[in-house]
Short mmCIF file of C-alpha atoms in Angstrom, two decimals:
data_model
loop_
_atom_site.label_atom_id
_atom_site.label_comp_id
_atom_site.label_asym_id
_atom_site.label_seq_id
_atom_site.Cartn_x
_atom_site.Cartn_y
_atom_site.Cartn_z
CA UNK D 20 -3.24 4.31 16.08
CA UNK D 21 -2.24 0.79 16.61
CA UNK D 22 -3.23 -0.16 20.32
CA UNK D 23 -2.20 -3.67 21.97
CA UNK D 24 -5.02 -6.67 23.26
CA UNK D 25 -4.94 -6.14 26.28
CA UNK D 26 -5.58 -10.02 26.27
CA UNK D 27 -1.97 -10.88 26.27
CA UNK D 28 -0.65 -13.42 29.17
CA UNK D 29 1.72 -16.27 29.69
CA UNK D 30 0.63 -18.68 31.21
CA UNK D 31 0.75 -19.73 34.87
CA UNK D 32 3.73 -22.00 36.27
CA UNK D 33 0.94 -24.19 36.38
CA UNK D 34 -0.60 -23.79 33.19
CA UNK D 35 3.63 -24.72 32.13
CA UNK D 36 3.99 -27.32 34.80
CA UNK D 37 0.52 -28.94 32.65
CA UNK D 38 2.10 -28.68 29.42
CA UNK D 39 5.28 -29.97 30.28
CA UNK D 40 4.22 -32.87 31.91
CA UNK D 41 2.21 -34.33 29.80
CA UNK D 42 4.60 -34.59 27.53
CA UNK D 43 3.09 -35.77 23.97
CA UNK D 44 -0.02 -35.73 25.68
CA UNK D 45 -0.38 -32.34 24.56
CA UNK D 46 -2.75 -32.56 21.43
CA UNK D 47 -3.54 -29.45 19.09
CA UNK D 48 -7.30 -28.35 20.04
CA UNK D 49 -9.71 -29.94 17.64
CA UNK D 50 -12.05 -26.71 16.93
CA UNK D 51 -8.39 -25.94 14.85
CA UNK D 52 -8.02 -26.36 11.16
CA UNK D 53 -4.35 -26.98 10.07
CA UNK D 54 -3.44 -25.99 6.05
CA UNK D 55 -0.36 -26.02 4.55
CA UNK D 56 0.58 -23.64 1.58
CA UNK D 57 3.15 -24.54 -0.44
CA UNK D 58 5.48 -21.92 -2.25
CA UNK D 59 7.66 -21.75 -4.69
CA UNK D 60 11.36 -21.70 -3.57
CA UNK D 61 12.65 -21.27 0.29
CA UNK D 62 14.13 -17.63 -0.24
CA UNK D 63 13.50 -15.70 3.11
CA UNK D 64 11.97 -12.73 0.17
CA UNK D 65 9.79 -15.40 -1.15
CA UNK D 66 8.68 -16.39 2.39
CA UNK D 67 7.41 -13.42 3.66
CA UNK D 68 6.30 -11.93 0.11
CA UNK D 69 4.09 -15.10 0.18
CA UNK D 70 3.14 -14.46 4.61
CA UNK D 71 2.00 -11.00 3.14
CA UNK D 72 -0.73 -12.31 0.42
CA UNK D 73 -2.30 -14.38 3.06
CA UNK D 74 -2.40 -11.53 5.42
CA UNK D 75 -3.77 -8.95 3.45
CA UNK D 76 -6.56 -12.20 2.01
CA UNK D 77 -7.36 -13.17 5.82
CA UNK D 78 -7.51 -8.85 6.69
CA UNK D 79 -10.79 -8.94 4.62
CA UNK D 80 -11.77 -9.50 7.93
CA UNK D 81 -10.99 -7.93 10.90
CA UNK D 82 -8.62 -11.09 12.85
CA UNK D 83 -6.54 -11.27 15.21
CA UNK D 84 -3.12 -12.94 14.19
CA UNK D 85 0.05 -13.97 15.18
CA UNK D 86 2.85 -14.70 13.03
CA UNK D 87 5.14 -16.81 14.02
CA UNK D 88 8.43 -17.92 12.56
CA UNK D 89 10.35 -21.06 13.12
CA UNK D 90 14.26 -21.46 13.92
CA UNK D 91 14.55 -22.77 10.32
CA UNK D 92 13.71 -20.08 8.08
CA UNK D 93 16.54 -17.89 9.27
CA UNK D 94 14.29 -15.00 9.41
CA UNK D 95 14.38 -12.30 12.58
CA UNK D 96 11.37 -10.23 14.14
CA UNK D 97 13.01 -7.19 13.53
CA UNK D 98 13.21 -8.02 9.22
CA UNK D 99 9.88 -9.33 9.05
CA UNK D 100 8.59 -6.25 10.81
CA UNK D 101 10.11 -4.36 8.17
CA UNK D 102 9.47 -5.73 5.25
CA UNK D 103 5.69 -6.58 6.08
CA UNK D 104 5.84 -2.66 6.79
CA UNK D 105 7.49 -2.18 3.33
CA UNK D 106 4.48 -3.86 2.06
CA UNK D 107 2.06 -1.50 4.16
CA UNK D 108 0.30 -4.70 5.56
CA UNK D 109 -2.86 -4.22 7.61
CA UNK D 110 -3.31 -4.37 10.70
CA UNK D 111 0.45 -3.14 11.40
CA UNK D 112 2.65 -5.84 12.57
CA UNK D 113 3.72 -5.90 16.09
CA UNK D 114 6.30 -7.49 17.61
CA UNK D 115 5.62 -9.81 20.45
CA UNK D 116 8.08 -7.92 22.70
CA UNK D 117 6.45 -4.98 23.20
CA UNK D 118 2.87 -6.13 23.04
CA UNK D 119 4.16 -8.43 26.57
CA UNK D 120 5.55 -5.42 27.41
CA UNK D 121 2.48 -2.79 27.30
CA UNK D 122 0.62 -5.98 28.70
CA UNK D 123 3.59 -6.32 32.16
CA UNK D 124 3.83 -9.87 31.35
CA UNK D 125 7.50 -9.71 32.66
CA UNK D 126 7.93 -13.32 32.46
CA UNK D 127 7.71 -13.90 29.04
CA UNK D 128 9.22 -10.43 28.11
CA UNK D 129 12.54 -12.15 29.26
CA UNK D 130 11.97 -15.16 28.16
CA UNK D 131 11.37 -13.60 24.28
CA UNK D 132 15.05 -11.54 25.03
CA UNK D 133 17.14 -14.43 25.81
CA UNK D 134 15.96 -16.72 22.85
CA UNK D 135 15.55 -13.21 20.39
CA UNK D 136 18.39 -11.69 20.93
CA UNK D 137 16.25 -8.37 21.32
CA UNK D 138 18.36 -5.77 23.69
CA UNK D 139 15.54 -3.25 24.38
CA UNK D 140 11.87 -2.61 24.72
CA UNK D 141 9.23 -0.71 22.96
CA UNK D 142 11.98 0.76 20.33
CA UNK D 143 9.16 0.70 18.17
CA UNK D 144 6.39 2.98 19.61
CA UNK D 145 3.77 0.70 17.31
CA UNK D 146 0.97 0.76 19.95
CA UNK D 147 -0.21 2.10 23.43
CA UNK D 148 -2.62 0.23 26.28
CA UNK D 149 -6.30 -0.11 24.79
CA UNK D 150 -8.35 2.48 26.94
CA UNK D 151 -12.02 1.28 25.77
CA UNK D 152 -12.41 -2.19 26.70
CA UNK D 153 -15.91 -1.79 24.94
CA UNK D 154 -13.55 -1.82 21.31
CA UNK D 155 -12.28 -5.76 22.48
CA UNK D 156 -14.75 -7.87 20.60
CA UNK D 157 -13.86 -5.74 17.07
CA UNK D 158 -10.69 -5.84 17.97
CA UNK D 159 -7.46 -6.95 14.89
CA UNK D 160 -3.80 -7.19 15.73
CA UNK D 161 -1.12 -8.77 13.82
CA UNK D 162 1.69 -10.31 16.11
CA UNK D 163 5.01 -11.43 15.44
CA UNK D 164 7.80 -13.97 17.64
CA UNK D 165 10.06 -16.44 17.03
CA UNK D 166 9.19 -20.25 17.24
CA UNK D 167 10.91 -20.59 20.99
CA UNK D 168 8.80 -18.16 22.73
CA UNK D 169 5.21 -19.48 21.97
CA UNK D 170 4.88 -21.98 24.40
CA UNK D 171 2.65 -21.34 27.42
CA UNK D 172 1.71 -18.28 25.80
CA UNK D 173 -2.33 -16.87 25.75
CA UNK D 174 -3.89 -14.90 23.25
CA UNK D 175 -8.06 -14.32 24.32
CA UNK D 176 -10.02 -15.21 20.79
CA UNK D 177 -6.56 -15.86 18.16
CA UNK D 178 -8.57 -16.53 14.89
CA UNK D 179 -5.42 -17.33 12.85
CA UNK D 180 -2.08 -18.72 13.66
CA UNK D 181 0.33 -18.33 10.75
CA UNK D 182 4.33 -20.08 10.53
CA UNK D 183 6.67 -18.95 8.64
CA UNK D 184 8.77 -22.09 7.68
CA UNK D 185 8.74 -25.40 8.77
CA UNK D 186 8.44 -25.82 12.19
CA UNK D 187 11.58 -27.89 13.90
CA UNK D 188 9.12 -31.01 14.84
CA UNK D 189 6.03 -32.00 15.30
CA UNK D 190 6.01 -30.99 19.36
CA UNK D 191 6.71 -27.43 18.41
CA UNK D 192 4.16 -27.52 15.71
CA UNK D 193 1.52 -28.22 18.42
CA UNK D 194 2.33 -25.83 20.44
CA UNK D 195 2.39 -23.28 18.23
CA UNK D 196 -1.34 -24.36 16.97
CA UNK D 197 -1.98 -25.30 20.26
CA UNK D 198 -2.31 -20.95 20.65
CA UNK D 199 -5.55 -20.89 19.08
CA UNK D 200 -8.97 -22.69 19.00
CA UNK D 201 -9.18 -22.45 22.73
CA UNK D 202 -12.61 -22.49 24.78
CA UNK D 203 -14.82 -23.34 22.68
CA UNK D 204 -13.65 -20.91 20.09
CA UNK D 205 -12.37 -22.13 16.19
CA UNK D 206 -9.10 -21.18 14.71
CA UNK D 207 -7.14 -21.79 11.86
CA UNK D 208 -3.05 -22.81 11.53
CA UNK D 209 -1.84 -21.75 7.84
CA UNK D 210 2.01 -23.11 7.35
CA UNK D 211 3.56 -21.03 4.90
CA UNK D 212 6.71 -23.33 3.79
CA UNK D 213 8.43 -24.85 0.37
CA UNK D 214 7.25 -27.80 -1.83
CA UNK D 215 9.66 -30.19 0.10
CA UNK D 216 8.67 -28.71 3.51
CA UNK D 217 4.46 -28.70 2.70
CA UNK D 218 5.55 -32.98 2.31
CA UNK D 219 7.40 -33.39 5.96
CA UNK D 220 4.58 -31.34 7.49
CA UNK D 221 2.03 -33.92 5.98
CA UNK D 222 4.03 -36.79 6.83
CA UNK D 223 2.84 -35.79 10.73
CA UNK D 224 -0.70 -35.81 10.27
CA UNK D 225 -1.14 -39.37 11.67
CA UNK D 226 1.30 -38.92 14.78
CA UNK D 227 -0.36 -35.28 15.66
CA UNK D 228 -3.92 -36.97 14.57
CA UNK D 229 -4.63 -33.88 12.41
CA UNK D 230 -5.37 -33.42 9.05
CA UNK D 231 -3.28 -30.74 7.01
CA UNK D 232 -5.24 -29.18 4.03
CA UNK D 233 -2.98 -28.10 1.09
CA UNK D 234 -3.96 -24.57 0.14
CA UNK D 235 -2.41 -22.71 -2.21
CA UNK D 236 -2.33 -18.89 -2.06
CA UNK D 237 -4.87 -18.13 -4.46
CA UNK D 238 -7.56 -20.40 -2.20
CA UNK D 239 -6.51 -18.45 0.94
CA UNK D 240 -9.44 -16.25 0.58
CA UNK D 241 -12.08 -19.36 1.32
CA UNK D 242 -11.36 -19.87 4.83
#
C-alpha cells in the first residue's frame, strides 16, 4: 500500500515572507543539477509518455520525486495521474492535494484547491499515513501538482523535480527548482519540453546563473 510521506509541509509564514521580499534574490541551490530533456512535438500524450519514461528510468533507484505540471502544458493533475497509472508507473503517483490533506497542511490544501479547481480531498485513497518512522530513509514517492502550488512547499530530502512543459518564466523555474537541493543534499531538476521550449529554457542560464544540461531520454540512466 502506498503511504504518504510524513515529511511534507508548507513553509512557515516567515519562510514565505522571506522568499517574497528577496524577489529575484531567491536563487537555485548550488547543489541542484539542472537538465532539459527535449522531445519531438508538444502534445499532451507525448509529454506524459516522456515523463513516464523518465520516471521509469529514475526509479531503478529509490527516489523521492515531485512532478510539476506547468501552466502552459495544459495538463491537469487528475489526467496526469490517470495516464501514469495506465502506464503502471512506479512509484504510484499521488496528488499533492491528497498528500497535504493526510499531513494536515490545511493552508496549503486551500491554496492547491484554489489554483487547481479541485473540489474534494482524499478522493483517490492512494495512501495512508506512515506508521513506522524507521522506514523513512527507504521511502520513495511520486507527488504530482501544478506550477502554482510549489512556492513555499518543503519536502524533506526530495531527490528529483520533474517539470512537464516550460515554466511561465525564470522566477517560476527558480521556485520550482528550489524544492530540491536543500540542507546539503544534492538534487536534480529535469524539464521535459518540446525542442522549441528547450531553447527558451537554455536562454535563462545567464539570468539564473545556472547551466542547463541537455539530456536525451536515452541518457537519463546516467544521472
